[in-house]
GROMACS .gro file of C-alpha atoms in nm:
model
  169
    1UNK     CA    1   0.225   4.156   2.521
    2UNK     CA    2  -0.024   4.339   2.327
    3UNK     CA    3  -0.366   4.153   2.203
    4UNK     CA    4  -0.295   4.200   1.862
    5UNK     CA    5   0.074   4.065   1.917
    6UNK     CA    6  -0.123   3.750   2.042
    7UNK     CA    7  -0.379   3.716   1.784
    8UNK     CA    8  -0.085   3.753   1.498
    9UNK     CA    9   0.124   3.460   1.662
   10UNK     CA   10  -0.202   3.247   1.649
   11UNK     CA   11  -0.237   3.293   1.335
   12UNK     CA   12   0.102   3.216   1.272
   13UNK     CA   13   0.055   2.908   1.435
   14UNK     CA   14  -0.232   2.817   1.294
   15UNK     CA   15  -0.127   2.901   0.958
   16UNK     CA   16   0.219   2.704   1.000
   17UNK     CA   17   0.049   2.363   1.165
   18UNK     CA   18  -0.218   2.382   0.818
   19UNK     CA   19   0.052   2.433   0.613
   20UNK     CA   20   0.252   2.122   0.758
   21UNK     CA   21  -0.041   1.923   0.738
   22UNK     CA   22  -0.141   1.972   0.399
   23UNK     CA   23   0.218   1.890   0.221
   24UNK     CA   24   0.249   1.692  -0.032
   25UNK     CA   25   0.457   1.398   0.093
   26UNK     CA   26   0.410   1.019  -0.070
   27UNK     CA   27   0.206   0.744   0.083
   28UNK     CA   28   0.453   0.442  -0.034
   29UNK     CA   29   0.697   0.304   0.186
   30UNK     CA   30   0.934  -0.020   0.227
   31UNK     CA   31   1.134  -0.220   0.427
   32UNK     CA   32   1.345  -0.481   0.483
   33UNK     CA   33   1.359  -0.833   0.694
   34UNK     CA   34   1.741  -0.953   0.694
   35UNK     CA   35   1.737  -1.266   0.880
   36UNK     CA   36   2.090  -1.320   0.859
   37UNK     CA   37   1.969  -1.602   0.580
   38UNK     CA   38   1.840  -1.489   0.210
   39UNK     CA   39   1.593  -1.771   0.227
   40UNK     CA   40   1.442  -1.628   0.526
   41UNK     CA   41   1.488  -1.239   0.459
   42UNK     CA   42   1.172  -1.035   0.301
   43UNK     CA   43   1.131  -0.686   0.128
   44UNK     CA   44   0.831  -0.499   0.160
   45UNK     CA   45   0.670  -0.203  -0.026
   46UNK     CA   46   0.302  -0.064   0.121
   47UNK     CA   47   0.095   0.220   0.036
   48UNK     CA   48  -0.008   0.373   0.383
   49UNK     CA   49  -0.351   0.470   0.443
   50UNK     CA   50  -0.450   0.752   0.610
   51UNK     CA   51  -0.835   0.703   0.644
   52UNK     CA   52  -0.831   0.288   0.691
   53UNK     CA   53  -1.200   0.222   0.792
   54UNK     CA   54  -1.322   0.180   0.376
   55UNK     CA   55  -0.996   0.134   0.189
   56UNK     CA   56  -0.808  -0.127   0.054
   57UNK     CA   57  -0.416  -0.090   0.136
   58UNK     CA   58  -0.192  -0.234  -0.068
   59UNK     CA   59   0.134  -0.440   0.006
   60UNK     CA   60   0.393  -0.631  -0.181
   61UNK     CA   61   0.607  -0.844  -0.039
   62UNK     CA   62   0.922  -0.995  -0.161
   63UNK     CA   63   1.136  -1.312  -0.093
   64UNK     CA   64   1.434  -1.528  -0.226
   65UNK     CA   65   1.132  -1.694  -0.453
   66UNK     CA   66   0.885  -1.546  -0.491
   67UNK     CA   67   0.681  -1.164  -0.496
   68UNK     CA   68   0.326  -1.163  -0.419
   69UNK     CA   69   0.057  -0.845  -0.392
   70UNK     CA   70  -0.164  -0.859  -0.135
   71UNK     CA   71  -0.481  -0.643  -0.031
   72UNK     CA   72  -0.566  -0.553   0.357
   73UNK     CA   73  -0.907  -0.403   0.524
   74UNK     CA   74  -0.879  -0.310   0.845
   75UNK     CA   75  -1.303  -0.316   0.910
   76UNK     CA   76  -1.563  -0.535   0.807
   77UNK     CA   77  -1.443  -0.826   0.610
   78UNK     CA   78  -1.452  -0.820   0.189
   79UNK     CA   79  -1.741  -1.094   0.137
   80UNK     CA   80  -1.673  -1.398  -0.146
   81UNK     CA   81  -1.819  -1.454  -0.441
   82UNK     CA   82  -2.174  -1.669  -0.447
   83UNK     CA   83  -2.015  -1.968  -0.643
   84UNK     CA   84  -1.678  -1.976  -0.470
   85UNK     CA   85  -1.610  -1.881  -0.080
   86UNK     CA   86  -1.258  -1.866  -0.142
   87UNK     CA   87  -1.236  -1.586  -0.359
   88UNK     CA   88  -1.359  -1.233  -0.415
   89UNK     CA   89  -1.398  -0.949  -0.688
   90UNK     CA   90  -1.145  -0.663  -0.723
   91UNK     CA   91  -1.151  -0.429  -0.956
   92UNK     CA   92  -0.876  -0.206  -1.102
   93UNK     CA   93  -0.895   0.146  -1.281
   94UNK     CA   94  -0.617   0.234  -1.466
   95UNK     CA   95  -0.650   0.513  -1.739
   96UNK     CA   96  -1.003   0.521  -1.754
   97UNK     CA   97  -1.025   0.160  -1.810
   98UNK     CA   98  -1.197  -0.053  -1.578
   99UNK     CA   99  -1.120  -0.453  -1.499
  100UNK     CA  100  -1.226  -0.691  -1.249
  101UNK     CA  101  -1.037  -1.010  -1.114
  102UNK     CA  102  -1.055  -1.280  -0.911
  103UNK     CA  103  -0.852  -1.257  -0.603
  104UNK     CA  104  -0.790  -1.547  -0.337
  105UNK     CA  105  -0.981  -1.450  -0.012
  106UNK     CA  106  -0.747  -1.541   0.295
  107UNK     CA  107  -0.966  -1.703   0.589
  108UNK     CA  108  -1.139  -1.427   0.745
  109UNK     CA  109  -1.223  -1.226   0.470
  110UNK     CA  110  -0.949  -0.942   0.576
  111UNK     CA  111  -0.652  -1.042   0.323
  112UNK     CA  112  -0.658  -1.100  -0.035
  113UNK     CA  113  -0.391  -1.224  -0.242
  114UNK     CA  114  -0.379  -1.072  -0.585
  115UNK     CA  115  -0.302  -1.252  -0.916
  116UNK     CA  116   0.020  -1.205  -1.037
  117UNK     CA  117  -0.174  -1.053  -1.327
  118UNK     CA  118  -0.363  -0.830  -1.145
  119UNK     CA  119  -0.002  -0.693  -0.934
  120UNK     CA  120   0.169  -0.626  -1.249
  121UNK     CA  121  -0.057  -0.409  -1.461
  122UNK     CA  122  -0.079  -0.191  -1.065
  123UNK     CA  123   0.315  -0.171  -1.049
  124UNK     CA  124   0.398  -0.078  -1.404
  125UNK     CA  125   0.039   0.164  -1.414
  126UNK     CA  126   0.198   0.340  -1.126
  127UNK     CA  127   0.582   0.339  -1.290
  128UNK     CA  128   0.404   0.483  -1.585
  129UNK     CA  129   0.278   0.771  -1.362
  130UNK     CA  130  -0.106   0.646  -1.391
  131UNK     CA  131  -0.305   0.699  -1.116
  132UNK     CA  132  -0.439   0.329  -1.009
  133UNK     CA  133  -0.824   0.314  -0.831
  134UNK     CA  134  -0.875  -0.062  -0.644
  135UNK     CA  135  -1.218  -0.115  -0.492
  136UNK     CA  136  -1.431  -0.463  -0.393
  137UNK     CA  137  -1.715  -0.487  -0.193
  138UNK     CA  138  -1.768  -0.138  -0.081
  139UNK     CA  139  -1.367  -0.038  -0.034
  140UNK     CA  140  -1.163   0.133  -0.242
  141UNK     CA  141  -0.818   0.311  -0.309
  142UNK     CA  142  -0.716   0.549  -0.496
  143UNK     CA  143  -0.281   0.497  -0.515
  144UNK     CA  144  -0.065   0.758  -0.674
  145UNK     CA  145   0.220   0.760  -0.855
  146UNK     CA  146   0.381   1.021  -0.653
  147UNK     CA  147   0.724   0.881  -0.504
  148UNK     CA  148   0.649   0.520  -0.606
  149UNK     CA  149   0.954   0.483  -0.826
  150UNK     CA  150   1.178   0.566  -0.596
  151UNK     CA  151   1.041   0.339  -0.309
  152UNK     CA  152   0.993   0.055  -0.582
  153UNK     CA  153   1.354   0.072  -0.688
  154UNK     CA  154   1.461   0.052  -0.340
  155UNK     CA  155   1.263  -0.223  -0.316
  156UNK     CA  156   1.397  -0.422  -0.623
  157UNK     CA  157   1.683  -0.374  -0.484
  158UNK     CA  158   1.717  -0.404  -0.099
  159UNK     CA  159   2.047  -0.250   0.086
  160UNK     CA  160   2.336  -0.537   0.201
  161UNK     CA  161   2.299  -0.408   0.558
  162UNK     CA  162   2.262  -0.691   0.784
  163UNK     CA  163   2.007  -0.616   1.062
  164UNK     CA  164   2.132  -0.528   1.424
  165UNK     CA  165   1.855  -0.644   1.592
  166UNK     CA  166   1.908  -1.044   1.546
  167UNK     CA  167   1.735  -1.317   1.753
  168UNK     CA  168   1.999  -1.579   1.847
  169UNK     CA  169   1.872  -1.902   1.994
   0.00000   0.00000   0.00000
């Protein structure tokens, strides 16, 4: 095989692995818990991070009774506020507009429980097709709209498939 011959098939390569790398594919995912009981079963929708050491990654999870936003870092811990050690400051940017809430700090400082508040204007910013920025305490996120309808939909409405991996006691 000729030099050249080589050097083009690198460059192939090269050009195919940068291509594959670069596409456009969404960052939201879900999934399901069936325990076999709907009391005990869970949906779950998460933007996946890429770059976790400063960003803020976002997960909802669903129940029988209840959906509730939470907030993960995977580092340092988010620090509380001065007057109350059991919460913390997040702010959202949503159309240019800037807001700031309190958020329940989980022990640890690594969790954070959003306000139902806070979860809603996120979900229907990103079903509107806004771009939604999170930060606190140094972390941020920026989550796009790109494929979120179709993974929230799927998570509204989870499949009837039971799981085949079941713990029996």
């Amino acid at each position: 095989m000729c030099s050249s011959d080589l050097l083009m098939q690198r460059i192939c390569l090269l050009l195919c692995l940068l291509t594959a790398s670069c596409s456009s594919k969404h960052h939201w995912s879900h999934s399901q818990l069936d325990s076999g009981s709907s009391q005990f079963s869970s949906t779950r929708l998460s933007h996946t991070l890429l770059d976790t050491p400063n960003r803020l990654q976002l997960e909802v999870i669903q129940t029988q009774d209840s959906c509730k936003g939470y907030l993960y870092v995977h580092s340092r811990p988010i620090p509380p506020i001065r007057e109350d050690s059991a919460l913390a400051k997040v702010y959202l940017t949503i159309k240019e507009e800037r807001s700031f809430y309190l958020v329940t700090r989980h022990a640890g400082g690594h969790r954070l429980l959003l306000p139902d508040e806070a979860l809603d204007s996120i979900v229907n910013a990103l079903l509107e097709g806004e771009v939604v920025e999170i930060s606190s305490a140094g972390y941020s996120s920026t989550l796009s709209p790109k494929g979120f309808k179709q993974e929230y939909s799927k998570f509204q409405s989870p499949s009837k498939l039971s799981n085949f991996l079941r713990l029996s006691l």
